[in-house]
Short mmCIF file of C-alpha atoms in Angstrom, two decimals:
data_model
loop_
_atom_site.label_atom_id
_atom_site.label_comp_id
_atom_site.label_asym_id
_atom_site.label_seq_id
_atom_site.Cartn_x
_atom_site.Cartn_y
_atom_site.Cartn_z
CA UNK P 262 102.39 -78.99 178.17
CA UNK P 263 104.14 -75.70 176.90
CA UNK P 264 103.06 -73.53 173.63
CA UNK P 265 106.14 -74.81 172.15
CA UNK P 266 105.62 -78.23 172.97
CA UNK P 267 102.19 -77.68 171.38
CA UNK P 268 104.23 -76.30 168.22
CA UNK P 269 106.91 -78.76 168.20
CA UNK P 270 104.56 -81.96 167.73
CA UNK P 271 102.40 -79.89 165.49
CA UNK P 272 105.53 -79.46 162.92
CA UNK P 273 106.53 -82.81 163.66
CA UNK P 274 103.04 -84.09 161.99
CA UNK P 275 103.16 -81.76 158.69
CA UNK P 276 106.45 -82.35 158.21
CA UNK P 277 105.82 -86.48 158.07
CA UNK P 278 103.24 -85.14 155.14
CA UNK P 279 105.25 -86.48 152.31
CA UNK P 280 102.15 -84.27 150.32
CA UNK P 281 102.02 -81.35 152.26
CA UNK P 282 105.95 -81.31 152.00
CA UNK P 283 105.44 -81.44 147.90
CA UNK P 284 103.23 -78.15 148.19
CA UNK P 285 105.00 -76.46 150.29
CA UNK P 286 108.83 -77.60 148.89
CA UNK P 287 108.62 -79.07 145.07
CA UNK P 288 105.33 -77.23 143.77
CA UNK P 289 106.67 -73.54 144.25
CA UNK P 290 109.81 -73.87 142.49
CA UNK P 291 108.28 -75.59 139.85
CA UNK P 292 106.18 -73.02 139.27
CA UNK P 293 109.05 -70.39 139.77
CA UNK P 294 110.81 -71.96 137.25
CA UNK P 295 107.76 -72.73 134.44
CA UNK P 296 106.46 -69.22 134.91
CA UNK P 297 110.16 -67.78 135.00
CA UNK P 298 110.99 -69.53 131.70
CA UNK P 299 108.18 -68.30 129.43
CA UNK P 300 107.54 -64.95 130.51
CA UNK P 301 111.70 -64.14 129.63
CA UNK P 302 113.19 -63.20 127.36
CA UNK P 303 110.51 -60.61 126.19
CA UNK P 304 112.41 -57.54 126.88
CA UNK P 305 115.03 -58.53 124.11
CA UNK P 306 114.45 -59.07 120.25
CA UNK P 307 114.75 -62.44 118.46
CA UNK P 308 117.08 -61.63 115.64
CA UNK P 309 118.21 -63.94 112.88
CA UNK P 310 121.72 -63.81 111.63
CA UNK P 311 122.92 -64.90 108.63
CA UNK P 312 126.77 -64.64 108.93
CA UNK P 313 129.07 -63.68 105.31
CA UNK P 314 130.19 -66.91 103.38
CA UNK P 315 133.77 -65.79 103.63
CA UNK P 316 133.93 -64.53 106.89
CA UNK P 317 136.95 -62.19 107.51
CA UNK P 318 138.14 -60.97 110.96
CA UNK P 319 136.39 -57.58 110.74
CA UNK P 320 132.71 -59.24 109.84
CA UNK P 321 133.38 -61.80 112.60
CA UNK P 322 134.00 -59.27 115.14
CA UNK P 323 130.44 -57.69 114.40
CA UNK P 324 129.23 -61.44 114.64
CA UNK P 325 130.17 -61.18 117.97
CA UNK P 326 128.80 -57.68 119.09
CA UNK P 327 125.59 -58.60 117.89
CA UNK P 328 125.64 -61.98 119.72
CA UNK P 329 126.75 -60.13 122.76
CA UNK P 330 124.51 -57.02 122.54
CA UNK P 331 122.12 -57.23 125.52
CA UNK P 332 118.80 -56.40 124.05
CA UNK P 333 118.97 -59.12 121.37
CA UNK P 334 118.45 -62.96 121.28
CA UNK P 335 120.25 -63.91 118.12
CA UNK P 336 119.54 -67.09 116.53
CA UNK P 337 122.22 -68.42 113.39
CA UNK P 338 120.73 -69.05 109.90
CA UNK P 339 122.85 -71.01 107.24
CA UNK P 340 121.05 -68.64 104.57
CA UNK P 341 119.06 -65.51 104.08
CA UNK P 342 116.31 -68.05 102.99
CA UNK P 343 115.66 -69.87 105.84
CA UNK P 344 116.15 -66.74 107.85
CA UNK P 345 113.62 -64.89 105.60
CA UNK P 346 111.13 -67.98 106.12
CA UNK P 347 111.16 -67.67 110.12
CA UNK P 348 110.61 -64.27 110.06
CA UNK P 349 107.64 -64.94 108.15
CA UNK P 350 106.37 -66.63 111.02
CA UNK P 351 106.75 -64.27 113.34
CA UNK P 352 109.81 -66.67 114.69
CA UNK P 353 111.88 -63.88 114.26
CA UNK P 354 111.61 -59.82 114.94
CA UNK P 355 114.51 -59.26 111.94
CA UNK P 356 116.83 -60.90 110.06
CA UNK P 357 120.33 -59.10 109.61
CA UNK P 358 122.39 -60.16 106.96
CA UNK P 359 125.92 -59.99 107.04
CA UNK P 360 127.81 -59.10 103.26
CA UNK P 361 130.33 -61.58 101.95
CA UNK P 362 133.23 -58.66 100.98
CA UNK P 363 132.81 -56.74 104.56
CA UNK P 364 135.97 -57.15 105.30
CA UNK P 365 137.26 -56.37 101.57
CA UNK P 366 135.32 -53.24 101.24
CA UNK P 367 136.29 -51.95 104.71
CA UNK P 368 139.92 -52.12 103.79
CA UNK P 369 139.69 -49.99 100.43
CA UNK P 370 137.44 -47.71 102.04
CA UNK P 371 134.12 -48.61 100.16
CA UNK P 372 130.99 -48.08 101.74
CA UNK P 373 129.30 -51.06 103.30
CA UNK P 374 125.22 -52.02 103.50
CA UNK P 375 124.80 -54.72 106.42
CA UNK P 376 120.94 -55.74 105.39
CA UNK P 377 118.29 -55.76 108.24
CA UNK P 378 114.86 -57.41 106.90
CA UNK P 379 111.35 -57.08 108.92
CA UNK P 380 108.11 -58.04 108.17
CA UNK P 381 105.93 -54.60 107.66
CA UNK P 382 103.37 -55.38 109.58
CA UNK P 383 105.62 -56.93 112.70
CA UNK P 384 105.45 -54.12 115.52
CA UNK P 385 108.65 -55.52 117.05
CA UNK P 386 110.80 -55.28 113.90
CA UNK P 387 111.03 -51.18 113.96
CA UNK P 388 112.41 -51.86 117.64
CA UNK P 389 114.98 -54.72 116.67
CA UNK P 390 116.24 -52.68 113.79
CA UNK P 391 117.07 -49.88 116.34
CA UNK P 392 118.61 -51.72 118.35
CA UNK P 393 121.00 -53.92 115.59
CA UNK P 394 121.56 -50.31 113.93
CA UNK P 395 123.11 -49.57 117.33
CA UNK P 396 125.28 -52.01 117.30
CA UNK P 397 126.40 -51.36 113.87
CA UNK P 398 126.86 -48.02 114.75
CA UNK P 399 129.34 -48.74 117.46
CA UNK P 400 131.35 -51.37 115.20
CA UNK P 401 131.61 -48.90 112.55
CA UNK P 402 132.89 -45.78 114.27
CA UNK P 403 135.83 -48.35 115.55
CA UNK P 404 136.18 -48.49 111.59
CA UNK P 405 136.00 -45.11 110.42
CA UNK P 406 138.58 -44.37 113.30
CA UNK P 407 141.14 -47.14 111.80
CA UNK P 408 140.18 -45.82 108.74
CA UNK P 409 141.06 -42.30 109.71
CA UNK P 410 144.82 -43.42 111.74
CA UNK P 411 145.59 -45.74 109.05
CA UNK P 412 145.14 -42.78 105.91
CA UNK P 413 147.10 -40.21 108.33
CA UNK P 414 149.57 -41.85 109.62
CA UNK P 415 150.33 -44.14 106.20
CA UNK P 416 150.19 -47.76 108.29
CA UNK P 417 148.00 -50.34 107.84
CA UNK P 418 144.61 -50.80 108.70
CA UNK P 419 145.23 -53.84 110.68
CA UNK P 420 147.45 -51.68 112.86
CA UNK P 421 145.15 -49.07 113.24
CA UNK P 422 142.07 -51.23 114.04
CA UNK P 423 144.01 -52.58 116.91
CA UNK P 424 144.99 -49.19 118.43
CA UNK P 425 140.87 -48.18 118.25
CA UNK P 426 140.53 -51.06 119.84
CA UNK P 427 142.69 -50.64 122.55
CA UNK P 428 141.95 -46.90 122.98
CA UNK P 429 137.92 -47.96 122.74
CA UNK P 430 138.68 -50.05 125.45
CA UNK P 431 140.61 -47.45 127.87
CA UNK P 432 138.48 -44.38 127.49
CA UNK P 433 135.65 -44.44 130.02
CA UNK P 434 132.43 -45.15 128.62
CA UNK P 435 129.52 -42.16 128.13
CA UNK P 436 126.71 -43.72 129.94
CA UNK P 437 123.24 -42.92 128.88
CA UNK P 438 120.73 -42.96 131.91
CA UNK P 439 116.87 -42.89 131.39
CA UNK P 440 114.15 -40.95 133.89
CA UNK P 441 110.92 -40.67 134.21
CA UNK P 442 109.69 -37.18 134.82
CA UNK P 443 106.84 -37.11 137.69
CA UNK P 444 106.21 -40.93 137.11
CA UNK P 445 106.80 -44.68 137.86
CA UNK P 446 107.16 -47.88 136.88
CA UNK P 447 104.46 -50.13 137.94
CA UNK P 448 105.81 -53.26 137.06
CA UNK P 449 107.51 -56.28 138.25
CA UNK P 450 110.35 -57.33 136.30
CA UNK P 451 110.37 -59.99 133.62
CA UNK P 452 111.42 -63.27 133.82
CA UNK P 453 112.11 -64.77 136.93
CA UNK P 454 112.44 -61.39 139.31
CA UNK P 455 108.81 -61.00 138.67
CA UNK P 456 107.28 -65.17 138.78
CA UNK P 457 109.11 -65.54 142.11
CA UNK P 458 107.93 -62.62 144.43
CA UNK P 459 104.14 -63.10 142.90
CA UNK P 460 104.48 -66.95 143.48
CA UNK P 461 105.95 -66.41 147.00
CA UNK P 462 102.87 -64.78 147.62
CA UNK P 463 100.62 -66.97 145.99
CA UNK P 464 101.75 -69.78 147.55
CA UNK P 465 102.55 -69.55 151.38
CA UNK P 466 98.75 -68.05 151.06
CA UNK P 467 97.30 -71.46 149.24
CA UNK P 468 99.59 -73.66 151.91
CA UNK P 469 98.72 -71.76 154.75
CA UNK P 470 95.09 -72.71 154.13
CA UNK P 471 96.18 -75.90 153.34
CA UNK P 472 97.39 -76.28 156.66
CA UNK P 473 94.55 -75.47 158.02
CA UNK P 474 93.42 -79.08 157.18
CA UNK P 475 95.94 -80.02 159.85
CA UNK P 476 94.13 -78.10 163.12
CA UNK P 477 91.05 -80.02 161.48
CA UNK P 478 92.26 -83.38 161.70
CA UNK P 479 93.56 -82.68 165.30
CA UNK P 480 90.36 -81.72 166.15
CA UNK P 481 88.51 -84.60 164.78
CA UNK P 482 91.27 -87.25 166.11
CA UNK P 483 90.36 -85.96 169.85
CA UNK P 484 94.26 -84.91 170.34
CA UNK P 485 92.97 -81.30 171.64
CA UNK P 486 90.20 -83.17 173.67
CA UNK P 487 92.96 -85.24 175.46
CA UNK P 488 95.21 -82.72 176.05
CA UNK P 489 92.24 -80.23 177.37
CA UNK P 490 91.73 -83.24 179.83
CA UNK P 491 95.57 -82.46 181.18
CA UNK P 492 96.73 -79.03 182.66
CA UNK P 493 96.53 -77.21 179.59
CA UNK P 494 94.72 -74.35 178.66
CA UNK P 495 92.82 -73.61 175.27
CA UNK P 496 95.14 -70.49 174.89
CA UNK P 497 98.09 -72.22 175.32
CA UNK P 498 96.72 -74.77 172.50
CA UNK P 499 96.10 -71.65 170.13
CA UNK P 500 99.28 -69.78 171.11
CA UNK P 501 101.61 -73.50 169.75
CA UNK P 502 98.98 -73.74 166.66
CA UNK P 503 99.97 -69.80 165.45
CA UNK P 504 103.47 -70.34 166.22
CA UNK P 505 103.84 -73.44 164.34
CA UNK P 506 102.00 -72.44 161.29
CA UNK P 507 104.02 -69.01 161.58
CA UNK P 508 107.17 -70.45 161.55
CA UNK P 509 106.05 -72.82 158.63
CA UNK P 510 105.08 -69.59 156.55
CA UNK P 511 108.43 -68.09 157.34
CA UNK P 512 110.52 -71.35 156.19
CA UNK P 513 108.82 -71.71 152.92
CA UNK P 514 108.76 -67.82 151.84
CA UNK P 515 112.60 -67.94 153.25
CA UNK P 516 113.03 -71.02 150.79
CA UNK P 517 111.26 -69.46 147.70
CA UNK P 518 113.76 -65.93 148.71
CA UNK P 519 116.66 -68.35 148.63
CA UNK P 520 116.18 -70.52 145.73
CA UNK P 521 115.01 -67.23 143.86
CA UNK P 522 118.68 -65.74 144.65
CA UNK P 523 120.55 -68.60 144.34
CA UNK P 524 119.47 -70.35 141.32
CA UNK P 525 117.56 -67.35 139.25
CA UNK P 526 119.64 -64.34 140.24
CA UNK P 527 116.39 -62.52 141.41
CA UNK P 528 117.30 -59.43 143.76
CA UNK P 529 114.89 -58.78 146.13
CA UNK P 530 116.17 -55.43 146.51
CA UNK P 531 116.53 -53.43 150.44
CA UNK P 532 116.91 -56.54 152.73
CA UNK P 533 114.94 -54.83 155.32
CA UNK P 534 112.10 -54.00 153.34
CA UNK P 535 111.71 -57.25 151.92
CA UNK P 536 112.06 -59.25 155.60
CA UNK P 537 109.46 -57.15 156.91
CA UNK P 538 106.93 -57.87 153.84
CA UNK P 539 108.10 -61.07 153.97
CA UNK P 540 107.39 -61.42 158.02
CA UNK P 541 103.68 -59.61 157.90
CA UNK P 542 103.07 -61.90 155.09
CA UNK P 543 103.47 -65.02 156.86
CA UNK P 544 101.66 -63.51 159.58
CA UNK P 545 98.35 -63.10 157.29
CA UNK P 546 98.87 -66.82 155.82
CA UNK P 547 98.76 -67.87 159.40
CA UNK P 548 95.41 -65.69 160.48
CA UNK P 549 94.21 -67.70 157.64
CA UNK P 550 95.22 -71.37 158.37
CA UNK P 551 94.13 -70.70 162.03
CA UNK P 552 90.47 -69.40 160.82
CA UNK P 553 89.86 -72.57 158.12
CA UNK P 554 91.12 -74.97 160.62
CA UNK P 555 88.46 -73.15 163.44
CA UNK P 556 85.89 -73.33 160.51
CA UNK P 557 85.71 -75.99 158.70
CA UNK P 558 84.94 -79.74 159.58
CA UNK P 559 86.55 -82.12 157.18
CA UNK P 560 90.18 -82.17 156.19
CA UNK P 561 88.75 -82.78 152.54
CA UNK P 562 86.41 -79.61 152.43
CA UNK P 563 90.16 -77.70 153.30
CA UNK P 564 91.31 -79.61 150.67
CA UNK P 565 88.70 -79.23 147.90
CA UNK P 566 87.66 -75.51 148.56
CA UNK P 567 91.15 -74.07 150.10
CA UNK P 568 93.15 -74.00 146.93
CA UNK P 569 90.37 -72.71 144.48
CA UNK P 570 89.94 -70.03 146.89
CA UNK P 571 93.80 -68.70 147.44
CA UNK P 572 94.03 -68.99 143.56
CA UNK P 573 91.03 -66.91 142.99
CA UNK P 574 92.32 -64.65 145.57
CA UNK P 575 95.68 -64.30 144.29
CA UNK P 576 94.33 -64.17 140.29
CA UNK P 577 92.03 -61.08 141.87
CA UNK P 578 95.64 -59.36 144.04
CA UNK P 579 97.96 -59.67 140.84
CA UNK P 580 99.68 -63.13 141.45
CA UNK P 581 98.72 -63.84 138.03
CA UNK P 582 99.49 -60.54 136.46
CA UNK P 583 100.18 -56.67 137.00
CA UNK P 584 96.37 -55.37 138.19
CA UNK P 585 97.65 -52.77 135.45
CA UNK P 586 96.34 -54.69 132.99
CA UNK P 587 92.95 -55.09 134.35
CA UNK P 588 90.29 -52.20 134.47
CA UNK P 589 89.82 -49.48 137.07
CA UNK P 590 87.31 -51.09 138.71
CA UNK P 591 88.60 -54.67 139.16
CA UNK P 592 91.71 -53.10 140.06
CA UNK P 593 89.78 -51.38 142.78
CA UNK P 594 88.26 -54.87 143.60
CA UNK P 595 91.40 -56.57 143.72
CA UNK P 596 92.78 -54.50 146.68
CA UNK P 597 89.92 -56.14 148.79
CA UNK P 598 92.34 -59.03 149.01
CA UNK P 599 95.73 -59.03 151.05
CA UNK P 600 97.46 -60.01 147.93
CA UNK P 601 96.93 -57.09 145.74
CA UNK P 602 98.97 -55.09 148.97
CA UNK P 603 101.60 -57.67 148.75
CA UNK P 604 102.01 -57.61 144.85
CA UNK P 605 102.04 -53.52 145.18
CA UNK P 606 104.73 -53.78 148.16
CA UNK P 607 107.31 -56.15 145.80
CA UNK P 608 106.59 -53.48 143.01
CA UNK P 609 107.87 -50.97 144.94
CA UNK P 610 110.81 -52.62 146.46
CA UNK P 611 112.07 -54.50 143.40
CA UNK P 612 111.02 -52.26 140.45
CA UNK P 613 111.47 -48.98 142.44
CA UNK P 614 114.11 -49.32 144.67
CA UNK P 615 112.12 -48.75 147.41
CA UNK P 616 113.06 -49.20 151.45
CA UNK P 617 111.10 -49.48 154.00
CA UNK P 618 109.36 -46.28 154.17
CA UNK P 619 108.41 -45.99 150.65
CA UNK P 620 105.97 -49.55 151.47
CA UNK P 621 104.89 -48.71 154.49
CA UNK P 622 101.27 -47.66 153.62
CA UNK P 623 101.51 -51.24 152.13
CA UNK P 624 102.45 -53.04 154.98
CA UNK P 625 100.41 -51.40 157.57
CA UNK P 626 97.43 -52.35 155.75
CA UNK P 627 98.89 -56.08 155.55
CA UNK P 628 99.27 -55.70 159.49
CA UNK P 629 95.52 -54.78 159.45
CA UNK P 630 94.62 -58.25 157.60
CA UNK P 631 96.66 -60.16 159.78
CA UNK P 632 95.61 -58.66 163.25
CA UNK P 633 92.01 -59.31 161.88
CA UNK P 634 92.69 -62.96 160.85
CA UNK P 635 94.76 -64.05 163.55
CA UNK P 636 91.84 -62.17 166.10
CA UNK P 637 88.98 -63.90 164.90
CA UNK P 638 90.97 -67.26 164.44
CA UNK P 639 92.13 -67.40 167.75
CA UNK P 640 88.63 -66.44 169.18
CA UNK P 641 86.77 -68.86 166.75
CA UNK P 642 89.76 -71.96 167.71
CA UNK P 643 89.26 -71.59 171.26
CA UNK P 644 85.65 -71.09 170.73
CA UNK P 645 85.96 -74.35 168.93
CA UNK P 646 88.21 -75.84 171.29
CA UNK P 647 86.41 -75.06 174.64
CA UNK P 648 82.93 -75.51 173.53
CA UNK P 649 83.31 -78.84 171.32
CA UNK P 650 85.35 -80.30 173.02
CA UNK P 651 88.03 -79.85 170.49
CA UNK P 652 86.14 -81.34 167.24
#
């Protein structure tokens, strides 16, 4: 009997797990997606509008830009009333209100008040209101320029209004580009670009350890002990175990990085940055499962103390949340645990832009982990294996 044989009957076994199958398939993306869905949205305002009674086609095109405009989530109110009674409970970071004779009072040339009500005390509201006033800004210098053609030139309004809008639409656009100055970000993105790298994390760690439940059943079935009997070696035993639980680690983190893509539009930014954290990863998941299957006895102790442990671990790294939140000194705590590196190393890549050099501090001290775990599980399996006869 080969390694690979060794690896190919130990896949066949987890993969007849119709549980181990709902960890490592179902759970993650349900999580992906929970987490995903209430964590976004926070990086754009909730914004009632209240659209005119008599809506012309000048207050419906501001309708639009405001529905459209990036930063906000606009949500329609039949009147100022109701809108006014959701913002009161903090449902809402403003209510905008658009004025019945917009369209009237833009085409004498009248000066025009579009309402935008906050609650004083609402943090949020000063931002929202910057960000509508933008918008507002933008519709009305397409105005003023109409305005301006129509009162030269003698035409109508209408006429102008569609040659701003065509020459709005051909000039190329000033962009306005943000930079830090001798700084970073040090966050994950919202949403679902930053539940999916934490969870891919969290997870292949709390399955590998599950799987460790699977070397303990072997053991305690007497399949090693029979197959010690035949022409095969302890090493070659170990050697099939690492492989299979490797390539196990692999197919669900290439699963979450899929899924993540495909169905959330997360970019996991340089591809060869994020296949080599992704690789060393799987490697320390499968030091791990090797060590709790060399260590423990019972399938259910793997079972009862494996998960509370990975989700301690992962709370501790960051899975949970950016370790910026959390004082210096847990911070400093937190890096005692693989998945703090990790979390750092997707920080970097996805909220950075970073390759493969800028994580490479990262990842050599995730090699470090792994060359530990999978050293002392080997030794301690075929420790196990040689000297217990396999149980």
């Amino acid at each position: 009997m080969t390694a690979l044989a060794v690896t190919g009957a130990t896949l066949t076994r987890m993969l007849r797990d119709r549980t181990a199958l709902f960890f490592m398939v179902l759970l993650p993306v349900a999580v992906i997606v929970l987490i995903g869905v209430t964590v976004s949205g926070f990086d754009r305002f909730r914004v009632g509008l209240v659209p005119a009674h008599r809506t012309g086609p000048v207050a419906g095109e501001l309708v639009s830009e405001l529905r459209e405009a990036p930063g906000l989530r606009t949500l329609g109110y039949d009147s100022p009333d109701d809108a006014r009674t959701a913002l009161r409970r903090s449902e809402l970071d403003a209510v905008v209100v658009i004025p019945d004779g917009l369209d009237r009072d833009v085409r004498a040339g009248r000066p025009v008040t579009v309402r935008v009500l906050v609650e004083p005390s609402g943090s949020a509201g000063h931002g929202a209101v910057s960000s509508v006033s933008a918008v507002v800004a933008g519709h009305a210098a397409r105005l003023q320029a109409a305005r301006f053609a129509a009162d030269e030139t003698q035409g109508s309004f209408d006429d102008a209004l569609a040659l701003a809008r065509g020459a709005e639409q051909a000039a190329s656009p000033i962009v306005v580009r943000g930079e830090t100055v001798d700084g970073h970000s040090d966050f994950l993105p919202l949403g679902y670009g930053y539940s999916t790298p934490t969870m891919l994390v969290l997870f292949v760690f709390i399955n590998a350890l599950g799987g460790g439940a699977t070397i303990v059943q072997t053991r305690r079935t007497g399949v090693y002990a029979r197959a010690l009997a035949a022409p095969v070696s302890a090493r070659t035993l170990v050697a099939g175990e690492t492989l299979a639980h490797l390539l196990l680690a692999l197919a669900q983190s290439l699963l979450i990085v899929t899924v993540g893509a495909l169905a959330f539009d997360v970019a996991w930014g340089d591809p060869v940055a994020a296949g080599a954290l992704v690789t060393v990863w799987a490697l320390v998941g499968t030091g791990s499962a090797l060590l709790v299957g060399a260590l423990f006895r019972t399938p259910e102790q793997v079972h009862a103390i494996g998960p509370a442990f990975g989700i301690g671990m992962g709370m501790l790294g960051g899975c949970m949340w950016p370790l910026a939140f959390v004082p210096d000194w847990l911070r400093t705590v937190g890096h005692a645990v693989p998945q703090a590196w990790a979390v750092d190393a997707w920080t970097t890549v996805l909220s950075r832009a970073g390759d493969l050099s800028a994580i490479l501090p990262e990842l050599a001290v995730l090699a470090a982990f792994a060359t530990a775990l999978l050293v002392l599980a080997a030794l301690a399996l075929r420790h196990r294996l040689t000297t217990g006869a396999g149980t």
